[in-house]
Every structure is written in structure tokens, then in C-alpha cells.
PDB file of C-alpha atoms in Angstrom:
ATOM      1  CA  UNK A   6      27.904   9.405  -4.043  1.00  0.00           C
ATOM      2  CA  UNK A   7      25.228  11.811  -5.256  1.00  0.00           C
ATOM      3  CA  UNK A   8      25.924  10.870  -8.873  1.00  0.00           C
ATOM      4  CA  UNK A   9      25.539   7.175  -7.985  1.00  0.00           C
ATOM      5  CA  UNK A  10      21.950   7.740  -6.899  1.00  0.00           C
ATOM      6  CA  UNK A  11      21.130   9.116 -10.350  1.00  0.00           C
ATOM      7  CA  UNK A  12      22.797   6.269 -12.255  1.00  0.00           C
ATOM      8  CA  UNK A  13      19.489   4.404 -12.222  1.00  0.00           C
ATOM      9  CA  UNK A  14      18.055   7.107 -14.506  1.00  0.00           C
ATOM     10  CA  UNK A  15      20.759   6.804 -17.172  1.00  0.00           C
ATOM     11  CA  UNK A  16      19.615   5.851 -20.659  1.00  0.00           C
ATOM     12  CA  UNK A  17      22.015   3.278 -22.100  1.00  0.00           C
ATOM     13  CA  UNK A  18      22.267   2.528 -25.802  1.00  0.00           C
ATOM     14  CA  UNK A  19      22.063  -1.239 -26.381  1.00  0.00           C
ATOM     15  CA  UNK A  20      22.118  -1.295 -30.178  1.00  0.00           C
ATOM     16  CA  UNK A  21      23.242   1.568 -32.402  1.00  0.00           C
ATOM     17  CA  UNK A  22      22.661   1.585 -36.139  1.00  0.00           C
ATOM     18  CA  UNK A  23      24.710   3.899 -38.339  1.00  0.00           C
ATOM     19  CA  UNK A  24      24.425   3.997 -42.115  1.00  0.00           C
ATOM     20  CA  UNK A  25      26.956   5.701 -44.432  1.00  0.00           C
ATOM     21  CA  UNK A  26      24.269   7.861 -46.038  1.00  0.00           C
ATOM     22  CA  UNK A  27      22.969   9.007 -42.625  1.00  0.00           C
ATOM     23  CA  UNK A  28      26.062  11.034 -41.726  1.00  0.00           C
ATOM     24  CA  UNK A  29      26.248  11.710 -37.972  1.00  0.00           C
ATOM     25  CA  UNK A  30      22.664  10.571 -37.465  1.00  0.00           C
ATOM     26  CA  UNK A  31      22.223   7.225 -35.678  1.00  0.00           C
ATOM     27  CA  UNK A  32      19.299   5.111 -34.545  1.00  0.00           C
ATOM     28  CA  UNK A  33      19.680   3.569 -31.087  1.00  0.00           C
ATOM     29  CA  UNK A  34      17.758   0.874 -29.266  1.00  0.00           C
ATOM     30  CA  UNK A  35      18.075   1.827 -25.593  1.00  0.00           C
ATOM     31  CA  UNK A  36      17.163   0.305 -22.236  1.00  0.00           C
ATOM     32  CA  UNK A  37      14.097   2.553 -22.275  1.00  0.00           C
ATOM     33  CA  UNK A  38      13.032   1.115 -25.633  1.00  0.00           C
ATOM     34  CA  UNK A  39      13.633  -2.408 -24.323  1.00  0.00           C
ATOM     35  CA  UNK A  40      11.389  -1.819 -21.320  1.00  0.00           C
ATOM     36  CA  UNK A  41       8.586  -0.376 -23.427  1.00  0.00           C
ATOM     37  CA  UNK A  42       8.809  -3.306 -25.853  1.00  0.00           C
ATOM     38  CA  UNK A  43       8.778  -5.752 -22.939  1.00  0.00           C
ATOM     39  CA  UNK A  44       5.725  -4.076 -21.419  1.00  0.00           C
ATOM     40  CA  UNK A  45       3.861  -4.220 -24.737  1.00  0.00           C
ATOM     41  CA  UNK A  46       4.654  -7.944 -24.961  1.00  0.00           C
ATOM     42  CA  UNK A  47       3.445  -8.610 -21.409  1.00  0.00           C
ATOM     43  CA  UNK A  48       0.391  -6.439 -22.077  1.00  0.00           C
ATOM     44  CA  UNK A  49      -0.487  -8.558 -25.113  1.00  0.00           C
ATOM     45  CA  UNK A  50      -0.052 -11.787 -23.138  1.00  0.00           C
ATOM     46  CA  UNK A  51      -2.250 -10.554 -20.280  1.00  0.00           C
ATOM     47  CA  UNK A  52      -5.161  -9.931 -22.644  1.00  0.00           C
ATOM     48  CA  UNK A  53      -5.170 -13.451 -24.024  1.00  0.00           C
ATOM     49  CA  UNK A  54      -7.476 -14.800 -21.289  1.00  0.00           C
ATOM     50  CA  UNK A  55     -10.523 -16.352 -22.939  1.00  0.00           C
ATOM     51  CA  UNK A  56     -11.522 -18.995 -20.411  1.00  0.00           C
ATOM     52  CA  UNK A  57     -15.100 -19.230 -19.157  1.00  0.00           C
ATOM     53  CA  UNK A  58     -13.774 -19.904 -15.679  1.00  0.00           C
ATOM     54  CA  UNK A  59     -11.174 -17.130 -15.401  1.00  0.00           C
ATOM     55  CA  UNK A  60      -7.697 -17.627 -14.022  1.00  0.00           C
ATOM     56  CA  UNK A  61      -6.289 -15.319 -11.351  1.00  0.00           C
ATOM     57  CA  UNK A  62      -4.597 -13.116 -13.950  1.00  0.00           C
ATOM     58  CA  UNK A  63      -7.813 -12.951 -15.945  1.00  0.00           C
ATOM     59  CA  UNK A  64      -9.712 -11.910 -12.815  1.00  0.00           C
ATOM     60  CA  UNK A  65      -7.221  -9.082 -12.251  1.00  0.00           C
ATOM     61  CA  UNK A  66      -7.592  -7.929 -15.858  1.00  0.00           C
ATOM     62  CA  UNK A  67     -11.381  -8.059 -15.610  1.00  0.00           C
ATOM     63  CA  UNK A  68     -11.217  -5.982 -12.425  1.00  0.00           C
ATOM     64  CA  UNK A  69      -9.028  -3.382 -14.165  1.00  0.00           C
ATOM     65  CA  UNK A  70     -11.401  -3.476 -17.145  1.00  0.00           C
ATOM     66  CA  UNK A  71     -14.376  -2.781 -14.867  1.00  0.00           C
ATOM     67  CA  UNK A  72     -12.678   0.059 -12.961  1.00  0.00           C
ATOM     68  CA  UNK A  73     -11.520   1.879 -16.102  1.00  0.00           C
ATOM     69  CA  UNK A  74     -14.895   1.400 -17.817  1.00  0.00           C
ATOM     70  CA  UNK A  75     -16.650   2.914 -14.800  1.00  0.00           C
ATOM     71  CA  UNK A  76     -14.227   5.846 -14.779  1.00  0.00           C
ATOM     72  CA  UNK A  77     -14.801   6.567 -18.463  1.00  0.00           C
ATOM     73  CA  UNK A  78     -18.570   6.222 -18.126  1.00  0.00           C
ATOM     74  CA  UNK A  79     -18.772   8.534 -15.096  1.00  0.00           C
ATOM     75  CA  UNK A  80     -16.718  11.277 -16.742  1.00  0.00           C
ATOM     76  CA  UNK A  81     -17.671  11.009 -20.418  1.00  0.00           C
ATOM     77  CA  UNK A  82     -21.065   9.314 -20.438  1.00  0.00           C
ATOM     78  CA  UNK A  83     -22.248   7.029 -23.224  1.00  0.00           C
ATOM     79  CA  UNK A  84     -20.798   9.262 -25.940  1.00  0.00           C
ATOM     80  CA  UNK A  85     -17.328   8.861 -24.481  1.00  0.00           C
ATOM     81  CA  UNK A  86     -17.426   5.043 -24.517  1.00  0.00           C
ATOM     82  CA  UNK A  87     -15.385   5.124 -27.734  1.00  0.00           C
ATOM     83  CA  UNK A  88     -12.393   6.348 -25.711  1.00  0.00           C
ATOM     84  CA  UNK A  89     -12.488   3.376 -23.334  1.00  0.00           C
ATOM     85  CA  UNK A  90      -9.994   1.164 -25.261  1.00  0.00           C
ATOM     86  CA  UNK A  91      -7.498   4.035 -25.428  1.00  0.00           C
ATOM     87  CA  UNK A  92      -7.743   4.840 -21.696  1.00  0.00           C
ATOM     88  CA  UNK A  93      -7.531   1.161 -20.729  1.00  0.00           C
ATOM     89  CA  UNK A  94      -4.416   0.572 -22.853  1.00  0.00           C
ATOM     90  CA  UNK A  95      -2.851   3.772 -21.530  1.00  0.00           C
ATOM     91  CA  UNK A  96      -3.449   2.724 -17.917  1.00  0.00           C
ATOM     92  CA  UNK A  97      -2.016  -0.770 -18.324  1.00  0.00           C
ATOM     93  CA  UNK A  98       0.986   0.536 -20.263  1.00  0.00           C
ATOM     94  CA  UNK A  99       1.874   3.096 -17.581  1.00  0.00           C
ATOM     95  CA  UNK A 100       1.151   0.886 -14.578  1.00  0.00           C
ATOM     96  CA  UNK A 101       3.294  -1.961 -15.963  1.00  0.00           C
ATOM     97  CA  UNK A 102       6.187   0.431 -16.612  1.00  0.00           C
ATOM     98  CA  UNK A 103       5.856   1.765 -13.067  1.00  0.00           C
ATOM     99  CA  UNK A 104       5.651  -1.649 -11.388  1.00  0.00           C
ATOM    100  CA  UNK A 105       8.442  -3.260 -13.417  1.00  0.00           C
ATOM    101  CA  UNK A 106      10.638  -0.309 -12.481  1.00  0.00           C
ATOM    102  CA  UNK A 107      10.470  -1.364  -8.831  1.00  0.00           C
ATOM    103  CA  UNK A 108      12.526  -4.480  -9.537  1.00  0.00           C
ATOM    104  CA  UNK A 109      16.317  -4.204  -9.027  1.00  0.00           C
ATOM    105  CA  UNK A 110      18.362  -3.200 -12.081  1.00  0.00           C
ATOM    106  CA  UNK A 111      15.226  -2.576 -14.147  1.00  0.00           C
ATOM    107  CA  UNK A 112      15.003   0.767 -15.927  1.00  0.00           C
ATOM    108  CA  UNK A 113      11.853   2.861 -15.466  1.00  0.00           C
ATOM    109  CA  UNK A 114      11.034   4.996 -18.555  1.00  0.00           C
ATOM    110  CA  UNK A 115       8.311   6.918 -16.713  1.00  0.00           C
ATOM    111  CA  UNK A 116      10.862   8.676 -14.470  1.00  0.00           C
ATOM    112  CA  UNK A 117      12.037  10.617 -17.518  1.00  0.00           C
ATOM    113  CA  UNK A 118      10.115  13.799 -18.189  1.00  0.00           C
ATOM    114  CA  UNK A 119      10.657  13.418 -21.934  1.00  0.00           C
ATOM    115  CA  UNK A 120       8.621  10.181 -21.869  1.00  0.00           C
ATOM    116  CA  UNK A 121       5.795  11.401 -19.648  1.00  0.00           C
ATOM    117  CA  UNK A 122       5.678  14.824 -21.295  1.00  0.00           C
ATOM    118  CA  UNK A 123       5.654  13.150 -24.702  1.00  0.00           C
ATOM    119  CA  UNK A 124       2.602  11.144 -23.651  1.00  0.00           C
ATOM    120  CA  UNK A 125       0.785  14.121 -22.144  1.00  0.00           C
ATOM    121  CA  UNK A 126       1.587  16.447 -25.061  1.00  0.00           C
ATOM    122  CA  UNK A 127       0.391  13.838 -27.550  1.00  0.00           C
ATOM    123  CA  UNK A 128      -2.855  13.509 -25.597  1.00  0.00           C
ATOM    124  CA  UNK A 129      -3.357  17.284 -25.517  1.00  0.00           C
ATOM    125  CA  UNK A 130      -2.716  17.594 -29.256  1.00  0.00           C
ATOM    126  CA  UNK A 131      -5.122  14.728 -29.901  1.00  0.00           C
ATOM    127  CA  UNK A 132      -7.824  16.319 -27.739  1.00  0.00           C
ATOM    128  CA  UNK A 133      -7.403  19.627 -29.574  1.00  0.00           C
ATOM    129  CA  UNK A 134      -7.602  18.034 -33.032  1.00  0.00           C
ATOM    130  CA  UNK A 135     -10.666  15.933 -32.162  1.00  0.00           C
ATOM    131  CA  UNK A 136     -12.317  18.911 -30.463  1.00  0.00           C
ATOM    132  CA  UNK A 137     -11.810  21.106 -33.525  1.00  0.00           C
ATOM    133  CA  UNK A 138     -13.105  18.305 -35.757  1.00  0.00           C
ATOM    134  CA  UNK A 139     -16.247  17.819 -33.640  1.00  0.00           C
ATOM    135  CA  UNK A 140     -17.110  21.435 -32.783  1.00  0.00           C
ATOM    136  CA  UNK A 141     -15.273  23.430 -35.461  1.00  0.00           C
ATOM    137  CA  UNK A 142     -14.808  27.049 -34.327  1.00  0.00           C
ATOM    138  CA  UNK A 143     -17.095  26.544 -31.311  1.00  0.00           C
ATOM    139  CA  UNK A 144     -14.217  24.685 -29.678  1.00  0.00           C
ATOM    140  CA  UNK A 145     -12.506  28.047 -29.211  1.00  0.00           C
ATOM    141  CA  UNK A 146     -15.199  28.986 -26.690  1.00  0.00           C
ATOM    142  CA  UNK A 147     -13.098  27.096 -24.136  1.00  0.00           C
ATOM    143  CA  UNK A 148     -10.715  30.042 -24.129  1.00  0.00           C
ATOM    144  CA  UNK A 149     -13.415  32.644 -23.436  1.00  0.00           C
ATOM    145  CA  UNK A 150     -15.627  32.069 -20.363  1.00  0.00           C
ATOM    146  CA  UNK A 151     -19.279  32.773 -20.980  1.00  0.00           C
ATOM    147  CA  UNK A 152     -20.697  36.009 -19.549  1.00  0.00           C
ATOM    148  CA  UNK A 153     -17.298  37.642 -19.146  1.00  0.00           C
ATOM    149  CA  UNK A 154     -16.999  41.370 -20.028  1.00  0.00           C
ATOM    150  CA  UNK A 155     -15.791  41.953 -23.570  1.00  0.00           C
ATOM    151  CA  UNK A 156     -13.114  44.369 -22.324  1.00  0.00           C
ATOM    152  CA  UNK A 157     -11.434  41.504 -20.468  1.00  0.00           C
ATOM    153  CA  UNK A 158     -11.473  39.215 -23.489  1.00  0.00           C
ATOM    154  CA  UNK A 159      -7.764  39.638 -24.448  1.00  0.00           C
ATOM    155  CA  UNK A 160      -6.602  38.878 -20.912  1.00  0.00           C
ATOM    156  CA  UNK A 161      -9.021  35.987 -20.378  1.00  0.00           C
ATOM    157  CA  UNK A 162      -8.127  34.369 -23.696  1.00  0.00           C
ATOM    158  CA  UNK A 163      -4.432  34.608 -22.833  1.00  0.00           C
ATOM    159  CA  UNK A 164      -4.958  33.170 -19.341  1.00  0.00           C
ATOM    160  CA  UNK A 165      -7.205  30.352 -20.579  1.00  0.00           C
ATOM    161  CA  UNK A 166      -4.764  29.492 -23.369  1.00  0.00           C
ATOM    162  CA  UNK A 167      -1.865  29.243 -20.924  1.00  0.00           C
ATOM    163  CA  UNK A 168      -4.042  27.176 -18.580  1.00  0.00           C
ATOM    164  CA  UNK A 169      -5.023  24.845 -21.422  1.00  0.00           C
ATOM    165  CA  UNK A 170      -1.431  24.362 -22.585  1.00  0.00           C
ATOM    166  CA  UNK A 171      -0.194  23.793 -19.026  1.00  0.00           C
ATOM    167  CA  UNK A 172      -2.282  20.622 -18.911  1.00  0.00           C
ATOM    168  CA  UNK A 173       0.447  18.808 -20.803  1.00  0.00           C
ATOM    169  CA  UNK A 174       3.130  20.034 -18.398  1.00  0.00           C
ATOM    170  CA  UNK A 175       1.216  19.228 -15.196  1.00  0.00           C
ATOM    171  CA  UNK A 176       0.128  15.818 -16.482  1.00  0.00           C
ATOM    172  CA  UNK A 177       3.633  14.759 -17.475  1.00  0.00           C
ATOM    173  CA  UNK A 178       5.577  16.345 -14.603  1.00  0.00           C
ATOM    174  CA  UNK A 179       3.273  14.881 -11.939  1.00  0.00           C
ATOM    175  CA  UNK A 180       3.936  11.320 -13.058  1.00  0.00           C
ATOM    176  CA  UNK A 181       7.702  11.704 -13.551  1.00  0.00           C
ATOM    177  CA  UNK A 182       8.261  13.681 -10.334  1.00  0.00           C
ATOM    178  CA  UNK A 183       6.414  11.257  -8.050  1.00  0.00           C
ATOM    179  CA  UNK A 184       8.185   8.207  -9.438  1.00  0.00           C
ATOM    180  CA  UNK A 185      11.611   9.874  -9.458  1.00  0.00           C
ATOM    181  CA  UNK A 186      11.238  10.950  -5.827  1.00  0.00           C
ATOM    182  CA  UNK A 187      10.320   7.422  -4.768  1.00  0.00           C
ATOM    183  CA  UNK A 188      13.211   5.835  -6.647  1.00  0.00           C
ATOM    184  CA  UNK A 189      15.699   8.313  -5.181  1.00  0.00           C
ATOM    185  CA  UNK A 190      14.406   7.774  -1.649  1.00  0.00           C
ATOM    186  CA  UNK A 191      14.670   4.018  -2.064  1.00  0.00           C
ATOM    187  CA  UNK A 192      18.219   4.291  -3.451  1.00  0.00           C
ATOM    188  CA  UNK A 193      19.333   6.519  -0.564  1.00  0.00           C
ATOM    189  CA  UNK A 194      17.837   4.236   2.106  1.00  0.00           C
ATOM    190  CA  UNK A 195      19.263   1.078   0.521  1.00  0.00           C
ATOM    191  CA  UNK A 196      22.709   2.690   0.305  1.00  0.00           C
ATOM    192  CA  UNK A 197      22.470   3.771   3.939  1.00  0.00           C
ATOM    193  CA  UNK A 198      21.445   0.254   5.004  1.00  0.00           C
ATOM    194  CA  UNK A 199      24.281  -1.350   3.025  1.00  0.00           C
ATOM    195  CA  UNK A 200      26.831   0.979   4.648  1.00  0.00           C
ATOM    196  CA  UNK A 201      25.561   0.021   8.105  1.00  0.00           C
ATOM    197  CA  UNK A 202      25.825  -3.700   7.291  1.00  0.00           C
ATOM    198  CA  UNK A 203      29.368  -3.397   5.936  1.00  0.00           C
ATOM    199  CA  UNK A 204      30.467  -1.387   8.997  1.00  0.00           C
ATOM    200  CA  UNK A 205      29.356  -4.045  11.486  1.00  0.00           C
ATOM    201  CA  UNK A 206      26.097  -2.371  12.517  1.00  0.00           C
ATOM    202  CA  UNK A 207      23.854  -5.275  11.549  1.00  0.00           C
ATOM    203  CA  UNK A 208      21.505  -4.829  14.523  1.00  0.00           C
ATOM    204  CA  UNK A 209      21.001  -1.127  13.919  1.00  0.00           C
ATOM    205  CA  UNK A 210      20.369  -1.770  10.221  1.00  0.00           C
ATOM    206  CA  UNK A 211      17.093  -3.512  11.087  1.00  0.00           C
ATOM    207  CA  UNK A 212      15.346  -0.157  11.434  1.00  0.00           C
ATOM    208  CA  UNK A 213      16.203   1.166   7.929  1.00  0.00           C
ATOM    209  CA  UNK A 214      15.363  -2.299   6.534  1.00  0.00           C
ATOM    210  CA  UNK A 215      11.870  -2.029   7.994  1.00  0.00           C
ATOM    211  CA  UNK A 216      11.560   1.445   6.488  1.00  0.00           C
ATOM    212  CA  UNK A 217      12.631   0.039   3.104  1.00  0.00           C
ATOM    213  CA  UNK A 218       9.893  -2.604   3.290  1.00  0.00           C
ATOM    214  CA  UNK A 219       7.356   0.127   4.010  1.00  0.00           C
ATOM    215  CA  UNK A 220       8.727   2.299   1.196  1.00  0.00           C
ATOM    216  CA  UNK A 221       8.505  -0.662  -1.206  1.00  0.00           C
ATOM    217  CA  UNK A 222       4.835  -1.181  -0.381  1.00  0.00           C
ATOM    218  CA  UNK A 223       4.259   2.562  -0.659  1.00  0.00           C
ATOM    219  CA  UNK A 224       5.965   2.707  -4.054  1.00  0.00           C
ATOM    220  CA  UNK A 225       3.808  -0.146  -5.325  1.00  0.00           C
ATOM    221  CA  UNK A 226       0.737   1.842  -4.326  1.00  0.00           C
ATOM    222  CA  UNK A 227       2.149   5.026  -5.891  1.00  0.00           C
ATOM    223  CA  UNK A 228       2.868   3.155  -9.140  1.00  0.00           C
ATOM    224  CA  UNK A 229      -0.798   2.192  -9.466  1.00  0.00           C
ATOM    225  CA  UNK A 230      -2.252   5.449  -8.131  1.00  0.00           C
ATOM    226  CA  UNK A 231      -0.164   7.673 -10.412  1.00  0.00           C
ATOM    227  CA  UNK A 232      -1.156   5.605 -13.450  1.00  0.00           C
ATOM    228  CA  UNK A 233      -4.802   5.913 -12.407  1.00  0.00           C
ATOM    229  CA  UNK A 234      -4.517   9.679 -11.844  1.00  0.00           C
ATOM    230  CA  UNK A 235      -2.839  10.113 -15.239  1.00  0.00           C
ATOM    231  CA  UNK A 236      -5.698   8.256 -16.945  1.00  0.00           C
ATOM    232  CA  UNK A 237      -8.358  10.020 -14.867  1.00  0.00           C
ATOM    233  CA  UNK A 238      -7.058  13.444 -15.910  1.00  0.00           C
ATOM    234  CA  UNK A 239      -6.779  12.217 -19.503  1.00  0.00           C
ATOM    235  CA  UNK A 240     -10.438  11.177 -19.346  1.00  0.00           C
ATOM    236  CA  UNK A 241     -11.429  14.578 -17.961  1.00  0.00           C
ATOM    237  CA  UNK A 242      -9.508  16.329 -20.742  1.00  0.00           C
ATOM    238  CA  UNK A 243     -11.189  14.087 -23.320  1.00  0.00           C
ATOM    239  CA  UNK A 244     -14.473  15.478 -22.024  1.00  0.00           C
ATOM    240  CA  UNK A 245     -13.796  18.610 -24.074  1.00  0.00           C
ATOM    241  CA  UNK A 246     -14.234  16.502 -27.220  1.00  0.00           C
ATOM    242  CA  UNK A 247     -17.642  15.248 -26.093  1.00  0.00           C
ATOM    243  CA  UNK A 248     -19.275  18.377 -24.685  1.00  0.00           C
ATOM    244  CA  UNK A 249     -18.132  21.987 -24.373  1.00  0.00           C
ATOM    245  CA  UNK A 250     -18.341  23.583 -20.938  1.00  0.00           C
TER     246      UNK A 250
END
């Protein structure tokens, strides 16, 4: 029974390509790849609104555009406006993966730590490279707080380096953990409700059904909030490429 709850997280190979010269190495197109490709397609379709009188979908996209632009402007100022397209695309990509994952039998890539950690690590590496390009060696001042005693420098540099590198872990784990917990809770409650229905306890199953409706609404909110938090923290981290603190 416990294993059944985790079946929703299994990555299934849909297409596997093996070439004679590749040996044991194979390239697979999985359900995770399919979902990401589907989200990119939907993402492209959503941004095709060019009507003067916007449709409902176009209004939603304009609202998202406004919210993300405000977030970038508040945290990065005018100099950080160049990062707006990246943050907007990142938000829509994550939020669509999260929301699509709420549908039955739809795989959610963002519940896998390898996906979320891959995103967060890539962002951290990008921030470091851009920071070094913009500030050269002055970027290293992030790892040594100003005014600190020189005798404490080795310890402070070590602590600040660990803190800086842990950004990737906290950013990726937060997203995967929150979504995984919600999916597991929903699977457990739905299994419990189904058992009650099959055992002739239809009346008593009304209560867990109501809880499932509440959990569904909660998970929809979590899907959007976690995507927003991920992008908000990304924007804050990008601040190190605009101005050193």
C-alpha cells in the first residue's frame, strides 16, 4: 500500500533510443520529458495573444506579466529589468508544471528533487558567472562581511561560502518537498475515501470527500505560491549581479 502511494512519482521511459556505437548508453524520452515539452507548447500558445481587446486568457497573462515585472523592479531596480524575461518564463514554466500535475494520471516533474535542484543549481551557477563578469574579484566580497575582524576571516569565509552554496539546495528542496507532501496527502485521502465507498460506507465517505475538495483548492494555491516564491528568491539572488551588499 505504501509503495502504491509513491507510484505517482515513478519516471517511465516512453521512447528509448539505442545505437550500436553507443554501447550500454541509451537516450530515453520519459513522462517527465513529455510533460516539460507539453508545458513549453502551452506556454508558447498562451503568449500568442495580440488582440487590442484582450481575451480572458490574455488578461490572465497580462496580470502575471504585471505582477512579475513589479517583483523584478522592486528587488532589482531599473538595472535588473534585463532579467525580467527570464524570471517571467521561469515562473510560467514552474506554475504550469505544478498545476498540470494536479490532474489525475498526469506526472509532475517538479516533485523530483533532481529537476528542482537542477533548476536552482543552474541559477546559482549563472548568478556566480554573471557576478564575476560584472564585478571581477570584488564579487568575492560577498564571502567576507565588511568590518569583520581579520582573525575571523577564515571562519567567516567558510561560513559564507557554505551559506551561498546552500541557496541551491534550499531553493530546490523547498519546491519539491511542498509539492511532494501535497501529492502524497491527496493520494492517501483519495485511497481512504475509495476504501470507504467500496466497503458500503458511502455516507461516512462524505467527510473525507469534503476534505479532498479543500485539499485540491489548497494544492492549487500551493502550486502558484511555490512558483512565485521560487522566482522571488531567484530575483533576490540575481540582486548580487546588480549591486554588491
